[in-house]
CSV table of C-alpha atoms in Angstrom, one decimal:
chain,number,residue,atom,x,y,z
A,1,MET,CA,52.7,74.4,-14.9
A,2,ARG,CA,49.8,75.5,-17.8
A,3,ALA,CA,47.0,77.6,-15.9
A,4,SER,CA,44.9,75.2,-18.1
A,5,LEU,CA,44.2,71.2,-19.3
A,6,ARG,CA,43.1,70.4,-22.4
A,7,ILE,CA,40.4,67.8,-21.6
A,8,GLY,CA,39.3,66.9,-25.0
A,9,ARG,CA,36.6,68.4,-28.0
A,10,LEU,CA,32.8,69.0,-27.8
A,11,PHE,CA,31.0,69.9,-31.3
A,12,GLY,CA,34.6,70.4,-32.7
A,13,VAL,CA,36.0,72.8,-30.4
A,14,PRO,CA,38.7,72.3,-27.8
A,15,LEU,CA,37.4,72.3,-24.1
A,16,TYR,CA,40.1,73.4,-21.7
A,17,ILE,CA,39.4,73.2,-17.7
A,18,GLN,CA,42.0,75.2,-15.2
A,19,TRP,CA,43.6,73.8,-12.6
A,20,SER,CA,42.2,76.0,-10.0
A,21,VAL,CA,38.2,74.5,-11.0
A,22,LEU,CA,39.7,71.4,-9.7
A,23,LEU,CA,40.7,72.7,-6.2
A,24,VAL,CA,37.5,74.9,-5.8
A,25,GLY,CA,35.4,71.6,-6.9
A,26,GLY,CA,37.2,70.0,-4.1
A,27,LEU,CA,36.4,72.7,-1.7
A,28,ILE,CA,32.9,72.8,-2.9
A,29,ALA,CA,32.5,69.0,-2.5
A,30,TRP,CA,33.9,68.9,0.9
A,31,ILE,CA,31.8,71.6,1.9
A,32,THR,CA,28.9,70.0,1.0
A,33,ALA,CA,29.7,66.4,2.2
A,34,THR,CA,30.4,68.2,5.7
A,35,SER,CA,26.9,69.5,5.3
A,36,LEU,CA,25.3,66.2,4.7
A,37,VAL,CA,26.9,64.4,7.6
A,38,SER,CA,26.9,67.0,10.2
A,39,ARG,CA,22.8,67.7,9.2
A,40,ALA,CA,21.2,64.4,8.1
A,41,GLY,CA,23.7,62.1,9.7
A,42,VAL,CA,24.9,60.7,6.2
A,43,GLU,CA,27.5,58.3,6.3
A,44,THR,CA,30.8,59.9,5.5
A,45,SER,CA,31.3,58.0,2.2
A,46,THR,CA,27.7,58.6,1.0
A,47,ALA,CA,28.1,62.1,1.6
A,48,VAL,CA,31.4,62.2,-0.2
A,49,SER,CA,29.7,60.7,-3.3
A,50,MET,CA,27.1,63.0,-3.1
A,51,GLY,CA,29.3,66.5,-2.5
A,52,LEU,CA,31.4,65.0,-5.9
A,53,SER,CA,27.7,64.7,-7.7
A,54,PHE,CA,27.3,68.2,-7.4
A,55,VAL,CA,30.2,69.3,-8.2
A,56,VAL,CA,29.9,67.1,-11.4
A,57,GLY,CA,26.5,68.6,-12.2
A,58,TYR,CA,27.4,72.3,-11.5
A,59,LEU,CA,30.4,72.0,-14.0
A,60,ALA,CA,28.2,70.3,-16.6
A,61,SER,CA,25.6,73.2,-16.2
A,62,VAL,CA,28.3,75.5,-16.7
A,63,LEU,CA,29.0,73.5,-19.7
A,64,LEU,CA,25.9,73.4,-21.3
A,65,HIS,CA,26.0,77.3,-20.3
A,66,GLU,CA,29.0,77.9,-22.5
A,67,ILE,CA,27.4,75.4,-25.3
A,68,GLY,CA,24.7,77.4,-25.7
A,69,HIS,CA,26.9,80.3,-26.7
A,70,THR,CA,28.8,78.4,-29.1
A,71,ILE,CA,25.8,77.2,-30.5
A,72,ALA,CA,24.1,80.5,-31.0
A,73,ALA,CA,27.8,82.0,-32.0
A,74,ARG,CA,27.8,79.2,-35.1
A,75,HIS,CA,24.1,80.0,-35.8
A,76,PHE,CA,25.3,83.3,-37.0
A,77,GLY,CA,28.6,82.5,-38.8
A,78,ILE,CA,30.9,83.3,-35.7
A,79,GLY,CA,33.5,80.7,-34.9
A,80,VAL,CA,34.3,79.3,-31.3
A,81,ARG,CA,38.2,79.1,-30.5
A,82,ARG,CA,37.8,77.3,-27.4
A,83,ILE,CA,35.1,76.2,-24.3
A,84,SER,CA,36.9,76.9,-21.0
A,85,LEU,CA,35.6,76.1,-17.8
A,86,LEU,CA,37.1,78.5,-14.7
A,87,PHE,CA,36.7,78.7,-10.7
A,88,TYR,CA,34.6,81.0,-11.2
A,89,GLY,CA,32.2,79.9,-14.1
A,90,GLY,CA,33.3,79.4,-18.2
A,91,ALA,CA,33.8,81.4,-20.9
A,92,ALA,CA,33.7,80.5,-24.8
A,93,GLU,CA,35.8,82.1,-26.6
A,94,LEU,CA,34.6,83.6,-30.4
A,95,GLU,CA,37.1,84.1,-32.9
A,96,SER,CA,35.6,87.3,-33.8
A,97,ALA,CA,32.7,89.6,-31.8
A,98,PRO,CA,29.0,89.2,-33.2
A,99,PRO,CA,29.1,91.8,-35.9
A,100,ASP,CA,25.7,93.1,-35.5
A,101,PRO,CA,23.3,93.6,-32.3
A,102,VAL,CA,20.9,90.9,-33.4
A,103,SER,CA,24.1,88.4,-33.1
A,104,GLU,CA,25.1,89.9,-30.0
A,105,PHE,CA,22.1,89.6,-28.3
A,106,TRP,CA,21.2,86.0,-29.0
A,107,VAL,CA,25.0,84.9,-28.3
A,108,ALA,CA,24.6,86.5,-25.5
A,109,LEU,CA,21.3,85.2,-24.2
A,110,ALA,CA,21.7,81.8,-25.0
A,111,GLY,CA,24.0,80.8,-22.2
A,112,PRO,CA,21.2,82.1,-19.9
A,113,LEU,CA,18.6,80.4,-21.8
A,114,ALA,CA,20.2,77.0,-21.5
A,115,SER,CA,21.0,77.1,-17.8
A,116,ALA,CA,17.2,77.9,-17.1
A,117,GLY,CA,16.6,74.6,-19.2
A,118,CYS,CA,19.4,72.6,-16.6
A,119,ALA,CA,17.1,74.8,-13.6
A,120,VAL,CA,13.9,73.0,-15.0
A,121,ALA,CA,15.3,69.8,-15.6
A,122,ALA,CA,16.9,69.7,-12.5
A,123,VAL,CA,13.3,70.5,-10.5
A,124,ALA,CA,11.9,67.8,-12.6
A,125,GLY,CA,14.6,65.4,-11.2
A,126,HIS,CA,14.2,66.5,-7.7
A,127,ARG,CA,10.5,65.8,-7.9
A,128,PHE,CA,10.8,62.6,-9.6
A,129,ALA,CA,12.9,61.5,-6.7
A,130,ILE,CA,11.0,62.9,-4.0
A,131,GLY,CA,8.4,60.5,-5.3
A,132,ALA,CA,10.9,57.4,-5.6
A,133,GLU,CA,11.8,58.4,-2.0
A,134,ALA,CA,15.4,58.9,-2.7
A,135,TRP,CA,16.2,62.1,-0.3
A,136,LEU,CA,19.6,62.7,-0.7
A,137,SER,CA,19.3,62.4,-4.5
A,138,ALA,CA,16.4,64.7,-4.4
A,139,ASP,CA,18.6,67.2,-1.9
A,140,ILE,CA,21.4,67.7,-4.9
A,141,LEU,CA,18.7,67.9,-7.5
A,142,GLY,CA,17.3,70.9,-5.5
A,143,ALA,CA,20.5,72.3,-4.6
A,144,LEU,CA,21.6,72.3,-8.4
A,145,ALA,CA,18.2,73.9,-9.5
A,146,TRP,CA,19.0,76.7,-7.1
A,147,ALA,CA,22.7,76.8,-8.2
A,148,ASN,CA,21.5,77.3,-12.1
A,149,VAL,CA,18.9,79.7,-10.9
A,150,ALA,CA,21.2,81.6,-9.1
A,151,MET,CA,23.8,81.3,-12.7
A,152,VAL,CA,20.8,82.8,-14.6
A,153,VAL,CA,20.0,86.0,-12.3
A,154,ILE,CA,23.6,87.2,-11.9
A,155,ASN,CA,24.7,86.3,-15.3
A,156,LEU,CA,21.6,88.5,-16.5
A,157,LEU,CA,23.0,91.7,-14.2
A,158,PRO,CA,23.0,94.4,-16.7
A,159,GLY,CA,27.1,94.6,-16.3
A,160,PHE,CA,30.1,93.7,-18.7
A,161,PRO,CA,31.4,91.1,-18.7
A,162,LEU,CA,28.0,89.6,-17.4
A,163,ASP,CA,26.0,87.9,-20.3
A,164,GLY,CA,23.2,90.7,-19.3
A,165,GLY,CA,25.2,93.2,-19.8
A,166,ARG,CA,25.8,91.7,-23.2
A,167,VAL,CA,22.2,92.0,-24.2
A,168,MET,CA,21.9,95.4,-22.6
A,169,MET,CA,24.7,96.3,-25.1
A,170,ALA,CA,23.2,95.1,-28.1
A,171,LEU,CA,19.6,96.5,-27.1
A,172,VAL,CA,21.8,99.9,-26.9
A,173,TRP,CA,23.6,99.4,-30.1
A,174,TRP,CA,20.4,98.3,-32.1
A,175,GLY,CA,18.6,101.3,-30.5
A,176,SER,CA,21.4,103.9,-31.1
A,177,GLY,CA,23.4,102.2,-34.0
A,178,ASN,CA,26.2,103.1,-32.0
A,179,ARG,CA,28.5,100.0,-30.4
A,180,SER,CA,31.0,102.2,-28.7
A,181,LEU,CA,28.1,104.1,-26.8
A,182,ALA,CA,26.4,100.9,-26.3
A,183,GLN,CA,29.8,99.7,-24.5
A,184,ARG,CA,30.1,103.1,-22.5
A,185,ALA,CA,26.4,102.6,-21.2
A,186,VAL,CA,26.5,99.3,-19.9
A,187,SER,CA,30.0,100.4,-17.9
A,188,TYR,CA,27.9,102.9,-16.3
A,189,SER,CA,25.4,100.6,-15.5
A,190,GLY,CA,27.7,97.9,-14.3
A,191,LEU,CA,29.5,100.7,-12.3
A,192,SER,CA,26.1,102.1,-10.4
A,193,LEU,CA,24.6,98.1,-9.8
A,194,GLY,CA,28.3,97.2,-8.4
A,195,LEU,CA,28.3,99.9,-6.2
A,196,SER,CA,24.7,99.8,-5.1
A,197,LEU,CA,25.2,96.1,-4.2
A,198,MET,CA,27.9,96.9,-2.3
A,199,SER,CA,26.5,99.8,-0.4
A,200,VAL,CA,23.3,97.5,0.4
A,201,SER,CA,25.3,94.5,1.3
A,202,ALA,CA,27.6,96.6,3.9
A,203,LEU,CA,24.4,97.6,5.4
A,204,PHE,CA,23.2,94.3,6.0
A,205,LEU,CA,26.6,93.0,7.0
A,206,TRP,CA,26.4,95.9,9.4
A,207,TRP,CA,23.3,94.8,10.5
A,208,GLY,CA,23.7,91.2,11.0
A,209,ARG,CA,21.4,90.3,8.6
A,210,PRO,CA,21.3,87.6,5.6
A,211,LEU,CA,20.5,89.2,2.0
A,212,LEU,CA,17.9,87.1,0.4
A,213,GLY,CA,18.3,83.9,2.4
A,214,LEU,CA,22.3,84.2,2.3
A,215,SER,CA,25.0,85.8,3.9
A,216,ALA,CA,25.5,89.2,2.6
A,217,TRP,CA,29.0,88.6,1.8
A,218,TRP,CA,27.8,87.5,-1.6
A,219,ALA,CA,26.4,90.5,-2.8
A,220,LEU,CA,29.7,92.4,-1.6
A,221,VAL,CA,31.7,89.9,-4.0
A,222,VAL,CA,29.5,90.4,-7.2
A,223,GLY,CA,29.1,94.1,-6.5
A,224,GLY,CA,32.7,94.6,-6.1
A,225,PHE,CA,33.4,92.5,-9.5
A,226,LEU,CA,30.9,94.5,-11.4
A,227,VAL,CA,32.9,97.9,-10.1
A,228,ILE,CA,36.3,96.4,-11.3
A,229,ALA,CA,34.8,94.8,-14.6
A,230,SER,CA,33.2,98.2,-15.3
A,231,ASP,CA,36.4,100.0,-15.1
A,232,VAL,CA,38.2,97.7,-17.2
A,233,TRP,CA,35.6,97.6,-20.1
A,234,SER,CA,35.9,101.3,-20.0
A,235,LYS,CA,38.8,101.2,-21.5
A,236,ARG,CA,40.0,100.4,-25.0
A,237,ALA,CA,42.6,98.5,-26.7
A,238,PRO,CA,44.3,100.8,-29.4
A,239,VAL,CA,46.3,99.4,-31.9
A,240,LEU,CA,49.9,100.9,-31.4
A,241,GLY,CA,51.8,99.1,-34.6
A,242,CYS,CA,51.3,96.6,-37.4
A,243,VAL,CA,52.9,94.0,-38.7
A,244,GLY,CA,55.2,94.1,-41.9
A,245,ASP,CA,53.4,92.5,-45.3
A,246,ARG,CA,55.6,90.0,-45.7
A,247,MET,CA,56.4,86.5,-43.6
A,248,GLY,CA,59.5,85.4,-44.2
A,249,PRO,CA,62.3,84.8,-45.3
A,250,VAL,CA,64.5,85.0,-41.9
A,251,ALA,CA,64.2,88.9,-41.2
A,252,PRO,CA,66.4,90.4,-38.6
A,253,ALA,CA,64.9,90.9,-35.1
A,254,GLN,CA,63.1,94.4,-35.6
A,255,ALA,CA,61.0,92.9,-38.2
A,256,ALA,CA,57.6,92.5,-37.0
A,257,TRP,CA,57.5,88.9,-38.6
A,258,ALA,CA,59.7,85.6,-37.1
A,259,PRO,CA,59.6,82.4,-39.0
A,260,SER,CA,59.0,79.9,-36.8
A,261,GLY,CA,62.4,77.9,-37.8
A,262,TRP,CA,64.7,81.0,-37.0
A,263,PHE,CA,67.7,79.9,-34.5
A,264,LEU,CA,67.8,81.6,-30.8
A,265,ALA,CA,71.4,83.0,-32.4
A,266,ASN,CA,69.8,85.1,-35.3
A,267,VAL,CA,66.8,86.6,-32.8
A,268,VAL,CA,68.7,88.1,-30.1
A,269,ASP,CA,69.3,91.4,-30.4
A,270,PRO,CA,70.6,93.9,-27.8
A,271,ASN,CA,67.8,96.3,-28.8
A,272,PRO,CA,64.7,94.7,-30.3
A,273,ALA,CA,61.9,97.0,-32.0
A,274,TYR,CA,58.8,95.1,-30.7
A,275,GLU,CA,58.4,92.9,-27.6
A,276,TYR,CA,56.4,89.9,-29.2
A,277,PHE,CA,57.3,88.4,-32.7
A,278,PRO,CA,54.8,86.1,-34.4
A,279,LEU,CA,56.2,82.8,-35.6
A,280,ALA,CA,55.0,81.9,-39.4
A,281,ASN,CA,56.5,78.6,-40.7
A,282,GLU,CA,57.7,78.0,-44.3
A,283,SER,CA,54.4,78.5,-46.2
A,284,GLY,CA,53.9,81.9,-44.3
A,285,GLN,CA,51.1,80.5,-42.1
A,286,LEU,CA,50.7,81.8,-38.7
A,287,VAL,CA,51.8,79.1,-36.1
A,288,GLY,CA,52.2,80.9,-32.7
A,289,LEU,CA,54.2,83.8,-31.1
A,290,VAL,CA,57.3,84.3,-29.1
A,291,SER,CA,58.4,87.2,-26.6
A,292,GLU,CA,61.7,88.7,-26.4
A,293,SER,CA,61.9,87.7,-22.8
A,294,GLN,CA,61.1,84.3,-23.6
A,295,VAL,CA,64.2,84.1,-26.5
A,296,ARG,CA,66.5,85.7,-23.8
A,297,GLY,CA,65.6,83.3,-21.2
A,298,ALA,CA,66.3,80.4,-23.4
A,299,ALA,CA,69.5,81.7,-25.1
A,300,ALA,CA,71.2,81.7,-21.5
A,301,SER,CA,70.1,78.1,-20.8
A,302,THR,CA,69.6,76.5,-24.7
A,303,VAL,CA,71.5,75.3,-27.3
A,304,PRO,CA,72.0,78.2,-30.0
A,305,GLY,CA,70.5,75.8,-32.7
A,306,THR,CA,67.4,75.6,-31.0
A,307,PRO,CA,64.3,77.0,-33.0
A,308,VAL,CA,62.3,79.9,-31.5
A,309,SER,CA,59.4,78.0,-31.6
A,310,ALA,CA,60.2,75.8,-29.3
A,311,VAL,CA,60.3,78.6,-26.8
A,312,GLY,CA,57.4,80.3,-27.8
A,313,TRP,CA,53.8,79.4,-27.6
A,314,SER,CA,52.1,77.6,-30.3
A,315,LEU,CA,48.2,79.2,-31.4
A,316,ASP,CA,46.1,77.0,-28.9
A,317,GLN,CA,48.2,78.7,-26.2
A,318,LEU,CA,47.1,81.9,-27.0
A,319,ALA,CA,43.6,84.0,-26.9
A,320,TYR,CA,42.7,86.3,-29.5
A,321,SER,CA,40.6,89.8,-30.0
A,322,THR,CA,40.3,92.3,-32.5
A,323,PRO,CA,40.8,96.0,-32.6
A,324,ASP,CA,37.6,96.9,-32.2
A,325,GLU,CA,37.5,95.2,-28.6
A,326,GLY,CA,37.7,96.7,-25.5
A,327,ILE,CA,40.6,95.2,-23.1
A,328,GLY,CA,37.5,94.1,-20.6
A,329,GLU,CA,35.8,92.4,-23.7
A,330,VAL,CA,38.7,89.9,-24.1
A,331,GLU,CA,40.0,89.5,-20.3
A,332,ALA,CA,38.2,86.4,-19.8
A,333,ARG,CA,40.0,84.7,-23.0
A,334,ARG,CA,43.0,86.4,-22.1
A,335,HIS,CA,42.9,85.0,-18.5
A,336,ALA,CA,41.7,81.3,-19.8
A,337,ALA,CA,44.8,81.1,-21.9
A,338,ALA,CA,47.8,79.0,-20.9
A,339,SER,CA,49.8,82.1,-22.0
A,340,GLN,CA,48.2,84.8,-20.4
A,341,VAL,CA,48.7,86.7,-23.7
A,342,ALA,CA,46.1,87.6,-26.4
A,343,MET,CA,46.8,88.5,-29.8
A,344,VAL,CA,45.3,91.2,-31.4
A,345,LEU,CA,43.9,89.9,-35.2
A,346,SER,CA,42.9,92.1,-38.2
A,347,ALA,CA,41.7,90.5,-41.4
A,348,GLY,CA,43.5,87.4,-39.9
A,349,ARG,CA,46.8,89.2,-39.3
A,350,PRO,CA,48.1,89.8,-35.5
A,351,VAL,CA,48.7,93.6,-35.3
A,352,GLY,CA,49.1,93.9,-31.5
A,353,VAL,CA,49.3,91.7,-28.4
A,354,LEU,CA,47.5,92.1,-25.1
A,355,ASN,CA,49.4,91.1,-22.4
A,356,ASP,CA,48.8,91.0,-18.1
A,357,GLN,CA,49.7,94.7,-18.3
A,358,LEU,CA,46.2,95.4,-19.5
A,359,GLU,CA,48.1,97.3,-22.4
A,360,ALA,CA,48.3,97.0,-26.4
A,361,LEU,CA,51.8,96.3,-27.3
A,362,PRO,CA,53.0,96.3,-31.1
A,363,VAL,CA,54.3,93.2,-32.7
């Protein structure tokens, strides 16, 4: 089963949702409904509908957050490959990294600004519902307002891969003129903040006291996330190999380019030079990617005349990166992709692959 399901397009951008979102959303709806039944004595059917309304409203808020990033990216001439709704939030996959600190700043800040707008709208709806004595609707809208406020606050924390980390990187980049220095500064910032949050949350858990009105577990989780992310973001994704200039005709398996019409019998080789092969059609256009393990697995059970493209990944199943991005920068996009693989592109040509081992491989 694919990790993500394509559910449509927004502004011409493919929209995907992870299956895990449905499970987590169902859990949140159940918790919300249970709370309404026990706290307010609401009928079960009404409580369930209110719980589902909250989940739909929250997902809509996450989507608007990513639309904010998308609109800002397009304003600066940066394409957006897809928008993904994930169990922990969302991700707008850019075709390339922002080229300068100004575009980096506004693309990063656009998401929190959209979430702030959602919070204001939810507060307005909350007040209107109170005036209309629609108490359950007021509760749900109030919860959505707080959820969006939390989304703004957490996302603006100065650590990768949060929006606040990108805002800080843009400011350091603008001040120093050095993008790599800015990335390192934010990595250390995220590490320090993460360790601080974990330490404070551990103390509050030991004391048995809430932190900012909630269980201190939330700070422990966020702090751990920042610590792990800061380590990943500090790593680079060096290009270890590059493709040949030609994109066909049919070439031996050791060649970097593999036409998508190749038959499995022609691709399998006992000593392949590369683990991944970009796929091109007869016109030389990039159409996908296939791994040596995919070909070997299919060769054992598939008719030899099967095109290699039938067992590989199409372009919409891949994530994408550029050679100057760090591993951490592409991780959210890679996890959102059905293939869990990111193709590294330079000037539109594939030059490497990032897989789940967090390493760059030649193609």
